[in-house]
Coordinates of C-alpha atoms in Angstrom, one line a residue:
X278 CA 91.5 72.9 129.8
X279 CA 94.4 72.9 132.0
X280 CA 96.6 75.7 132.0
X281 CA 99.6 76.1 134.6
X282 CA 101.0 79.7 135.1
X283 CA 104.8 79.9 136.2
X284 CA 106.0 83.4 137.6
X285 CA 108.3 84.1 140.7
X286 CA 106.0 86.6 141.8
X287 CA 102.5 85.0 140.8
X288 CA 100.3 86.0 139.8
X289 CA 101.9 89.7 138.8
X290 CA 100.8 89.9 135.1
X291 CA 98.5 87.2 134.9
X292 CA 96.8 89.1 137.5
X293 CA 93.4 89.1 135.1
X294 CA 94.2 86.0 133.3
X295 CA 94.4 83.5 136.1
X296 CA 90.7 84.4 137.2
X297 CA 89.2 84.1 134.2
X298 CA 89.8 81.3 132.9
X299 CA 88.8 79.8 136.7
X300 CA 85.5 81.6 136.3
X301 CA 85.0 79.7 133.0
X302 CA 86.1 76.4 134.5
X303 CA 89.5 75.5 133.5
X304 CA 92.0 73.8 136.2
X305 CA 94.6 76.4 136.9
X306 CA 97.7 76.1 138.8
X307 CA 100.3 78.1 139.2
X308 CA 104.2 77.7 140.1
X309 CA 105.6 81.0 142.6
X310 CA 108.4 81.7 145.0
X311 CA 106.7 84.3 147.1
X312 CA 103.8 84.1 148.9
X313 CA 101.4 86.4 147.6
X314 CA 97.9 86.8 148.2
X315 CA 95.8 83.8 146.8
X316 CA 93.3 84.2 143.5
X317 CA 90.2 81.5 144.6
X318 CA 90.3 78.5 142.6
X319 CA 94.3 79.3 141.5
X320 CA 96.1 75.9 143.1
X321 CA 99.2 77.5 144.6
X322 CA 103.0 75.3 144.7
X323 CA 105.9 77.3 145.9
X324 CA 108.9 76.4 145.1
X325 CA 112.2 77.1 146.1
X326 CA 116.2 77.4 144.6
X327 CA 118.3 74.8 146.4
X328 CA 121.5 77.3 146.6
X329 CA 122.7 80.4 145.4
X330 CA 124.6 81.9 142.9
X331 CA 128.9 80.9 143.3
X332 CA 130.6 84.1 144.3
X333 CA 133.6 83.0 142.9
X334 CA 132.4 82.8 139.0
X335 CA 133.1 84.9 135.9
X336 CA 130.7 88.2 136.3
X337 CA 129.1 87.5 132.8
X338 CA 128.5 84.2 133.9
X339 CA 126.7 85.0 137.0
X340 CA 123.4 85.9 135.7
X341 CA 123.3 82.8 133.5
X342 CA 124.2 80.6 136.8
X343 CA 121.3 82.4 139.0
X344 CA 118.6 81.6 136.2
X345 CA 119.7 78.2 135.9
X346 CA 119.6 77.5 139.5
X347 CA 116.0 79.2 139.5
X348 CA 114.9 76.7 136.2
X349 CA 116.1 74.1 137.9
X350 CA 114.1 75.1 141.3
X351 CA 111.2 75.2 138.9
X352 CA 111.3 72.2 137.0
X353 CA 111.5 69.8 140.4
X354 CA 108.5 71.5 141.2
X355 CA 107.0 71.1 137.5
X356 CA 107.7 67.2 138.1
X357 CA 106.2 66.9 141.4
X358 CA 103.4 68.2 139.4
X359 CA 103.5 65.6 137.2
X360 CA 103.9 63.1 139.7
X361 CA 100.6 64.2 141.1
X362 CA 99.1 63.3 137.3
X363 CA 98.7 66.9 136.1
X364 CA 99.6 67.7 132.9
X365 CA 99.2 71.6 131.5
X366 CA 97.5 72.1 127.8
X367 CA 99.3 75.4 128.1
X368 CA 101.8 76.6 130.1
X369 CA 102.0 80.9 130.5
X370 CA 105.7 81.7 131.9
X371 CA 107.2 84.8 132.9
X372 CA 111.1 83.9 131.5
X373 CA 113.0 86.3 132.8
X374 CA 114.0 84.6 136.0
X375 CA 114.8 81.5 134.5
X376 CA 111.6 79.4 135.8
X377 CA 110.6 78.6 132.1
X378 CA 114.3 77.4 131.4
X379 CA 113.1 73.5 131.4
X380 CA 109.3 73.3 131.7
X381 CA 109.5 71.7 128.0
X382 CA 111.6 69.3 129.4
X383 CA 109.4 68.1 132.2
X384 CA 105.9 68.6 129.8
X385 CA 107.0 68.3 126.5
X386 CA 103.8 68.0 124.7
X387 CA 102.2 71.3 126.3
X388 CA 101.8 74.6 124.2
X389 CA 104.2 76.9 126.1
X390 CA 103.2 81.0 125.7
X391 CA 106.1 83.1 127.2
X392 CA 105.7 86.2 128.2
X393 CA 108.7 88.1 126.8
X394 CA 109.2 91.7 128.4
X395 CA 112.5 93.1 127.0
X396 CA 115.3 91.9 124.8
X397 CA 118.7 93.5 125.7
X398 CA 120.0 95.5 123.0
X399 CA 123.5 97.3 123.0
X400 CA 121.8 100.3 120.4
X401 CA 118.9 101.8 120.2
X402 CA 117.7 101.1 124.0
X403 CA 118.5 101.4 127.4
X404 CA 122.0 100.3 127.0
X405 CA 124.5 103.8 126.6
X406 CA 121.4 105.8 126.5
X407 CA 122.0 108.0 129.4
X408 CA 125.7 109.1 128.8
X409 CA 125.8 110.2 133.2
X410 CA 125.8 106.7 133.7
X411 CA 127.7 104.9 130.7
X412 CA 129.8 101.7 131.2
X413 CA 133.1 100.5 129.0
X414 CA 131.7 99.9 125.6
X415 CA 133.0 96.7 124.8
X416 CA 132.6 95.4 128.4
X417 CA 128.6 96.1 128.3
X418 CA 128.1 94.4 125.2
X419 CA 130.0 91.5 126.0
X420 CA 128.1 91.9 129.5
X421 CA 124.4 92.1 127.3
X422 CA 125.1 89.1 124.9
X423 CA 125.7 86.5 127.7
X424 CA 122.8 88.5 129.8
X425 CA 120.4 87.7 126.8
X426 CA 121.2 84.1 127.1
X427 CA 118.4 83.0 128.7
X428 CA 116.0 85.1 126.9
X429 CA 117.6 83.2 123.5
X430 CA 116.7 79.8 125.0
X431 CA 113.6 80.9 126.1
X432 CA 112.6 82.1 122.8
X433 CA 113.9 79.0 121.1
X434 CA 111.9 76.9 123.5
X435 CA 108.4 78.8 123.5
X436 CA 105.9 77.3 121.1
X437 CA 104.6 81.7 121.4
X438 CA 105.4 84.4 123.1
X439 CA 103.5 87.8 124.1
X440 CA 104.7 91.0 124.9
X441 CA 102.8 94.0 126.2
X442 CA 103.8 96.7 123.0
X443 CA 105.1 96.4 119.8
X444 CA 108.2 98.2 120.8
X445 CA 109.2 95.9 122.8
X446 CA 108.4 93.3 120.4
X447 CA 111.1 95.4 118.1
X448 CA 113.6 94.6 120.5
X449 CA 113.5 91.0 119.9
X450 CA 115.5 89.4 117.2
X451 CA 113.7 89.2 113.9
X452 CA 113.7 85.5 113.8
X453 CA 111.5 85.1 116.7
X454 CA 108.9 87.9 116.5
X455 CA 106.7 86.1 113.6
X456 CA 105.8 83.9 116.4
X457 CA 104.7 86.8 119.0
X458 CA 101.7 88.3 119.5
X459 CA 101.4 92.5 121.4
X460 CA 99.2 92.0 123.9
X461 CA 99.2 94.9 126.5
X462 CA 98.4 93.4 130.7
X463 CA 95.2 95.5 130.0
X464 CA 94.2 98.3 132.5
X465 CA 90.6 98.8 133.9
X466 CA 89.1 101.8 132.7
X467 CA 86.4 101.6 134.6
X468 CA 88.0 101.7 137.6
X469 CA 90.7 104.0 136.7
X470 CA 88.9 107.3 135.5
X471 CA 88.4 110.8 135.6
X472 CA 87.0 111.9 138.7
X473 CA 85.3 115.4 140.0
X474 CA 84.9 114.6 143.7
X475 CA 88.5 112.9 143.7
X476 CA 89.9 114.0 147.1
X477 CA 93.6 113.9 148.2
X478 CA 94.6 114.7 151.6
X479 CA 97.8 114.6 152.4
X480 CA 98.7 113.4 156.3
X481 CA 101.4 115.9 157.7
X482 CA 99.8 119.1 156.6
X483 CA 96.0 118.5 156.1
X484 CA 96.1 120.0 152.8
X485 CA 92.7 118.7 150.4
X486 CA 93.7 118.6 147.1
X487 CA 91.1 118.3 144.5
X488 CA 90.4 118.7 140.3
X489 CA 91.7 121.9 139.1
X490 CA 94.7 122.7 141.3
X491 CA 97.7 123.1 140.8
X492 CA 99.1 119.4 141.3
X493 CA 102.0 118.1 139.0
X494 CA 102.8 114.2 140.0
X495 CA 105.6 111.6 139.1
X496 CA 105.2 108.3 139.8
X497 CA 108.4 105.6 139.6
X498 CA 107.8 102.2 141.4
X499 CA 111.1 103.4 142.5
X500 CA 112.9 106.5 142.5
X501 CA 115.8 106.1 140.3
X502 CA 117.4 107.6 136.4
X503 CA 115.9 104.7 134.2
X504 CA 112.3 106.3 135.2
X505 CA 114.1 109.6 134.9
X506 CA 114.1 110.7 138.0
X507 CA 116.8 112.8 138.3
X508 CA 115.7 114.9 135.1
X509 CA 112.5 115.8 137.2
X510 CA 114.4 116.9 140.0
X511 CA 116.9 119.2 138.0
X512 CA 113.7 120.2 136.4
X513 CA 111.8 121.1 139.9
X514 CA 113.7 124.4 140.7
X515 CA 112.1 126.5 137.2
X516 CA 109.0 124.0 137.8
X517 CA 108.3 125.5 141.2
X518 CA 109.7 128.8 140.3
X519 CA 107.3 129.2 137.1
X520 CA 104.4 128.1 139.4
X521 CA 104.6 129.3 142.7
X522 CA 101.0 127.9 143.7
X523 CA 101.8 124.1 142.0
X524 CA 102.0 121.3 144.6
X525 CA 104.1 118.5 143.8
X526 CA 103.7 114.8 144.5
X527 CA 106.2 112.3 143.8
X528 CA 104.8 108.3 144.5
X529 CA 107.8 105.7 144.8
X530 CA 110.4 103.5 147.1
X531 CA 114.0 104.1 147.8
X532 CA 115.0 100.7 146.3
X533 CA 116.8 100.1 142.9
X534 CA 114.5 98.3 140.1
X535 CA 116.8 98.5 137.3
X536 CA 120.1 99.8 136.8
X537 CA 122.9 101.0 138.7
X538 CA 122.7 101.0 142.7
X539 CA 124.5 103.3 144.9
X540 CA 127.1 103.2 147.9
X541 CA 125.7 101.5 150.6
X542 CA 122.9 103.1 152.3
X543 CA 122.3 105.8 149.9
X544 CA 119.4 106.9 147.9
X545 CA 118.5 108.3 144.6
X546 CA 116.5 110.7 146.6
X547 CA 119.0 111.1 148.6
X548 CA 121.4 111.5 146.1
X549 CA 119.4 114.2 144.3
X550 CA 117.9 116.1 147.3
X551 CA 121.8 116.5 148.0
X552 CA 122.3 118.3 144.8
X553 CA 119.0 120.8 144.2
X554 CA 117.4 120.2 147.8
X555 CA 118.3 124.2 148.6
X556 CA 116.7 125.1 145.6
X557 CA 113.4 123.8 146.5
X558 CA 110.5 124.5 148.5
X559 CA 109.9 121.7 150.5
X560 CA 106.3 122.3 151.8
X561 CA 105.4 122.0 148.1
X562 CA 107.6 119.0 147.2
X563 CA 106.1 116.0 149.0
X564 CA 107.6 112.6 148.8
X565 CA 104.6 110.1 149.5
X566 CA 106.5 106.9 149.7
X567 CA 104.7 103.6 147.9
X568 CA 100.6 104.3 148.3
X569 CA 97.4 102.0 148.7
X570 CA 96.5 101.7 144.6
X571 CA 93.0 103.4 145.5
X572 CA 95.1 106.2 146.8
X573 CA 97.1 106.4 143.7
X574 CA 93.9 106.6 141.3
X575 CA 93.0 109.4 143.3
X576 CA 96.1 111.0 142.8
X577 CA 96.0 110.6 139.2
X578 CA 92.4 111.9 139.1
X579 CA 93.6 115.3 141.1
X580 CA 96.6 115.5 139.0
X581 CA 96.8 118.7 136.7
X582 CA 99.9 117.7 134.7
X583 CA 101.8 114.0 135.4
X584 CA 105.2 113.8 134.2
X585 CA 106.6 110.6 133.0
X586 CA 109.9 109.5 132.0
X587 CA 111.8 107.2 130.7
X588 CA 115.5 105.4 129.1
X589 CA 114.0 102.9 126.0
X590 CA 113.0 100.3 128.3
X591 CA 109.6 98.3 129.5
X592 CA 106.2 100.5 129.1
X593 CA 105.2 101.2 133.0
X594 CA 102.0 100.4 133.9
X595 CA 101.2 103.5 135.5
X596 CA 101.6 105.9 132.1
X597 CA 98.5 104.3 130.9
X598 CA 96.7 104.2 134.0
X599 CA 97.5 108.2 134.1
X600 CA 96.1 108.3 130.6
X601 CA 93.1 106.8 131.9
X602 CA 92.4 109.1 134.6
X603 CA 92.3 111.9 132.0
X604 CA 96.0 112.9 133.0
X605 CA 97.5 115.7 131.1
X606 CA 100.7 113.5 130.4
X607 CA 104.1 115.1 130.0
X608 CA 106.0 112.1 128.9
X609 CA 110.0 111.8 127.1
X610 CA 109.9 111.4 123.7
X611 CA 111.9 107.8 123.9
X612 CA 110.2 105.2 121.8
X613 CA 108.2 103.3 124.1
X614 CA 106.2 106.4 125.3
X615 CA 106.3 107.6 121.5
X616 CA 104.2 104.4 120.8
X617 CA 101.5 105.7 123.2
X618 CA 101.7 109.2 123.2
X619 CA 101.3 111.9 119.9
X620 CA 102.4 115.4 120.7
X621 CA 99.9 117.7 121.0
X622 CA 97.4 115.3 120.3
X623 CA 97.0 113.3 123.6
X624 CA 99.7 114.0 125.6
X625 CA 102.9 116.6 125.5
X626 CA 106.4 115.0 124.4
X627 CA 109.7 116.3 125.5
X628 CA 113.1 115.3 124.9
X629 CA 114.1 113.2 128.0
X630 CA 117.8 115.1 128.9
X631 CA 116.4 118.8 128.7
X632 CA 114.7 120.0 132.0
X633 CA 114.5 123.4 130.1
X634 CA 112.0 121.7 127.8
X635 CA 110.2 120.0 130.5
X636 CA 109.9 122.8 133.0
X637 CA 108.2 124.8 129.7
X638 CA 105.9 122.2 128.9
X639 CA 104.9 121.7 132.4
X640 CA 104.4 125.6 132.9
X641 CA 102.1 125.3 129.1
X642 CA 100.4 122.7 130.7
X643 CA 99.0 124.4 133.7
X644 CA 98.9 127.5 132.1
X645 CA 95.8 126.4 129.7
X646 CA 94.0 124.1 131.1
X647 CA 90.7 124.5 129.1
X648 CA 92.7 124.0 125.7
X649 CA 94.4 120.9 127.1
X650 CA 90.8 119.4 128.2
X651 CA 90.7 118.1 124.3
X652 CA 93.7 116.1 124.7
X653 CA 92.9 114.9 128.5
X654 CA 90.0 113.1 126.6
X655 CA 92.2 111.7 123.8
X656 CA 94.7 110.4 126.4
X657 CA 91.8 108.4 128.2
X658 CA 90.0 107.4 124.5
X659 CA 93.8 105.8 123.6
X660 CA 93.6 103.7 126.5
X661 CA 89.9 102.8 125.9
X662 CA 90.4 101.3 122.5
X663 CA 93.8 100.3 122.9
X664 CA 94.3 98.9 126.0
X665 CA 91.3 98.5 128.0
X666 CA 91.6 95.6 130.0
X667 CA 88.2 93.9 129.6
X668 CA 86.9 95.2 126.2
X669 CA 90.6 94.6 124.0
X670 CA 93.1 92.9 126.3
X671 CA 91.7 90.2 128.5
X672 CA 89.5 89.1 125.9
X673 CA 92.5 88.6 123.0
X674 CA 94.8 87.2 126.0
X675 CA 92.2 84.5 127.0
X676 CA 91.6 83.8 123.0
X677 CA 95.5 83.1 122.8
X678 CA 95.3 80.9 125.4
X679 CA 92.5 78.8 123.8
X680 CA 94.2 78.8 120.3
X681 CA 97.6 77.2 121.3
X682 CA 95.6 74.8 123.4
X683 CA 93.8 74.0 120.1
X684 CA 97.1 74.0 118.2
X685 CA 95.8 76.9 116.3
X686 CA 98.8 79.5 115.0
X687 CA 96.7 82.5 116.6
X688 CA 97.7 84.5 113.8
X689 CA 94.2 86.6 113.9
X690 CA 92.7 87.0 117.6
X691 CA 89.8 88.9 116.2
X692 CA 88.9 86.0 114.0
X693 CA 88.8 83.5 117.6
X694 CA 86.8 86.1 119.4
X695 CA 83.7 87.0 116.5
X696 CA 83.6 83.4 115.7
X697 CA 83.6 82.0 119.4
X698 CA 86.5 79.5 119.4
X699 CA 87.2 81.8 122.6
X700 CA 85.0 82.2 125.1
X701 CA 85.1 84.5 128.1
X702 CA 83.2 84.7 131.1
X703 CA 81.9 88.2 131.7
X704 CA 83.8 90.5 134.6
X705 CA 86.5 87.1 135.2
X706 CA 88.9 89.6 136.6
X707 CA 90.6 90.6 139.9
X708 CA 91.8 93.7 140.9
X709 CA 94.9 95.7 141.7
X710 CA 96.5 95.2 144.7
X711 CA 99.4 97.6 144.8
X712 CA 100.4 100.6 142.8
X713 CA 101.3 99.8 138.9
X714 CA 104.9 100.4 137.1

């Protein structure tokens, strides 16, 4: 089989993917503007945009423009491809940069399966949610309906799509989601576990950290309100007053991932150290930066309670991965975290805007940590049965794969894997490079 995976960032989610079905023996190929670091056996074409976006064009317009300049980039390099006589049984595509706009165009008769990761909505997500940030009403919406554009003809064009939870499928309109199948990226729970010889040290002051003290973490990929991060830091002051021996360790960048940016120069950190720094002790508030992914496990497996936040937006990687490690999770009760996390059950749920609430549920947590041990081992079973990368995930994604290359509807991926229309070479994976979100 010849498959032919198309993502700016390659391989990013197909990470697992890729590998296996190389270990297996199909011909895989793969489309990317950045150079990352190569998978053996992946054949590698960069490609990349001939111009950029016009700075004198409707704002609404812009992000259609800059996608279609990117689909473009892509499908030249599709037909190069082509030229070269290779021609994809299924193409997996990442959309949402516009690389997927026109692959159909240039391989028609190949099965595409799109990788669909959020669906703008104006209610009932991210959009309005946090009302310290809101836009004019009727300007966002109008800005959201041409922003979904190319999500529309993307979904109109994909033979199937996959998305990683069934919230996010939600998002999408109705119309489309019979033809979409909730496959999470998968995480590697045998990598990412409990631990109780994890050691952190951190650089500047020496200081070992290990299982059973007091260390609360908060991880964003970067530090900025759509991962909440400046509930946790109105939260910190009654945190660290409530726990005068907890050690606090907050993983992320500086940079803007999603949502509104600052004035030039300045930081969310920078913003919010501005506004409860003096109310903090700063020897037991330490920013680490981005970390080595080996670090970050360890982290996770020294952490007595991790807090994670979020608007109604994309699942980050590293809530599961905390769930994994045996995390006592502290998450908002928004609905993608809801899918994931019961109250009291395997995790502790607090209403996203109330620091009161959070600072008390963090103070429970630490408080009792032999009656929380029940639902530290819940929080890792979830992730074992639902989204363990090469027991549940890999196994369905590669079985997906091989029924659209079949021109099976992969209605029941069970069905392909017990009756061996799938087949998957054992351990076909690669592993993290850098830290999940």
């Amino acid at each position: 089989m010849r498959v032919l995976f198309v993502h700016q960032n390659f391989p990013a989610q197909y990470l697992h993917l890729a590998p296996a079905l190389v270990a297996r023996g199909d011909e895989v190929t793969a489309l990317a503007i950045e150079n990352q670091k190569p998978i053996p056996g992946v054949r590698i074409l960069h490609y990349k945009p001939k111009r950029s976006s016009s700075t004198n064009i409707h704002p609404w317009v812009g992000d259609v423009e800059t996608k279609v300049i990117r689909g473009e980039a892509a499908a030249q390099a599709a037909t190069e491809l082509r030229a070269r006589g290779f021609s994809p049984d299924v193409i997996c595509a990442h959309p949402g940069w516009g690389e997927a706009l026109f692959l159909k165009d240039v391989f028609p008769q190949a099965r595409l399966l799109s990788f669909i990761e959020f669906y703008y909505k104006a209610e009932g997500a991210d959009f309005a949610f946090d009302p310290e940030f809101s836009e004019d009403e009727v300007t966002g919406r109008c800005r959201l309906r041409m922003k979904n554009a190319n999500s529309l003809l993307n979904l109109d064009a994909a033979d199937w799509c996959v998305t990683p939870t069934e919230w996010q499928r939600s998002t999408v309109p109705a119309r489309y989601r019979e033809r979409m199948t909730v496959i999470h990226d998968g995480i590697d729970t045998a990598r990412v576990r409990p631990s109780a010889t994890a050691v952190v040290r951190l650089a500047k002051s020496g200081i070992e950290l290990r299982p059973g003290d007091e260390v609360i973490t908060f991880v964003n990929r970067n530090l900025e309100p759509y991962r909440g991060f400046h509930i946790f830091m109105r939260a910190l002051p009654e945190i660290l007053r409530r726990r005068p021996n907890a050690i606090v360790l907050i993983v992320g960048g500086d940079e803007v991932s999603y949502g509104r940016r600052l004035g030039e120069g300045e930081t969310w950190r920078q913003k919010m150290m501005a506004e409860v720094g003096d109310r903090i002790d700063h020897e037991r508030v330490r920013f680490v930066g981005r970390i080595p992914y080996a670090d970050f496990v360890s982290m996770l497996q020294v952490s007595a309670a991790h807090v994670y936040l979020t608007y109604p937006f994309v699942l980050s990687w590293s809530l599961l991965e905390a769930m994994a490690a045996g995390c006592l999770v502290i998450g908002s009760a928004t609905p993608p975290v809801e899918e994931v996390i019961r109250d009291g059950e395997n995790g502790l749920l607090v209403d996203f805007f109330s620091t009161a609430d959070l600072a008390a549920a963090v103070d429970r947590a630490l408080s009792h940590p032999d009656r929380m041990a029940d639902v530290r081992a819940r929080a890792r079973q979830t992730v074992i049965d639902r989204y363990d990368l090469q027991t549940y995930c890999l196994p369905r994604h590669v079985a997906l794969v091989d029924a659209l290359a079949a021109g099976r509807t992969p209605f029941d991926l069970d069905a392909e894997i017990t009756t061996g229309a799938s087949r998957l070479t054992a351990g076909a994976t690669a592993q993290p490079a850098a830290l999940g979100d």
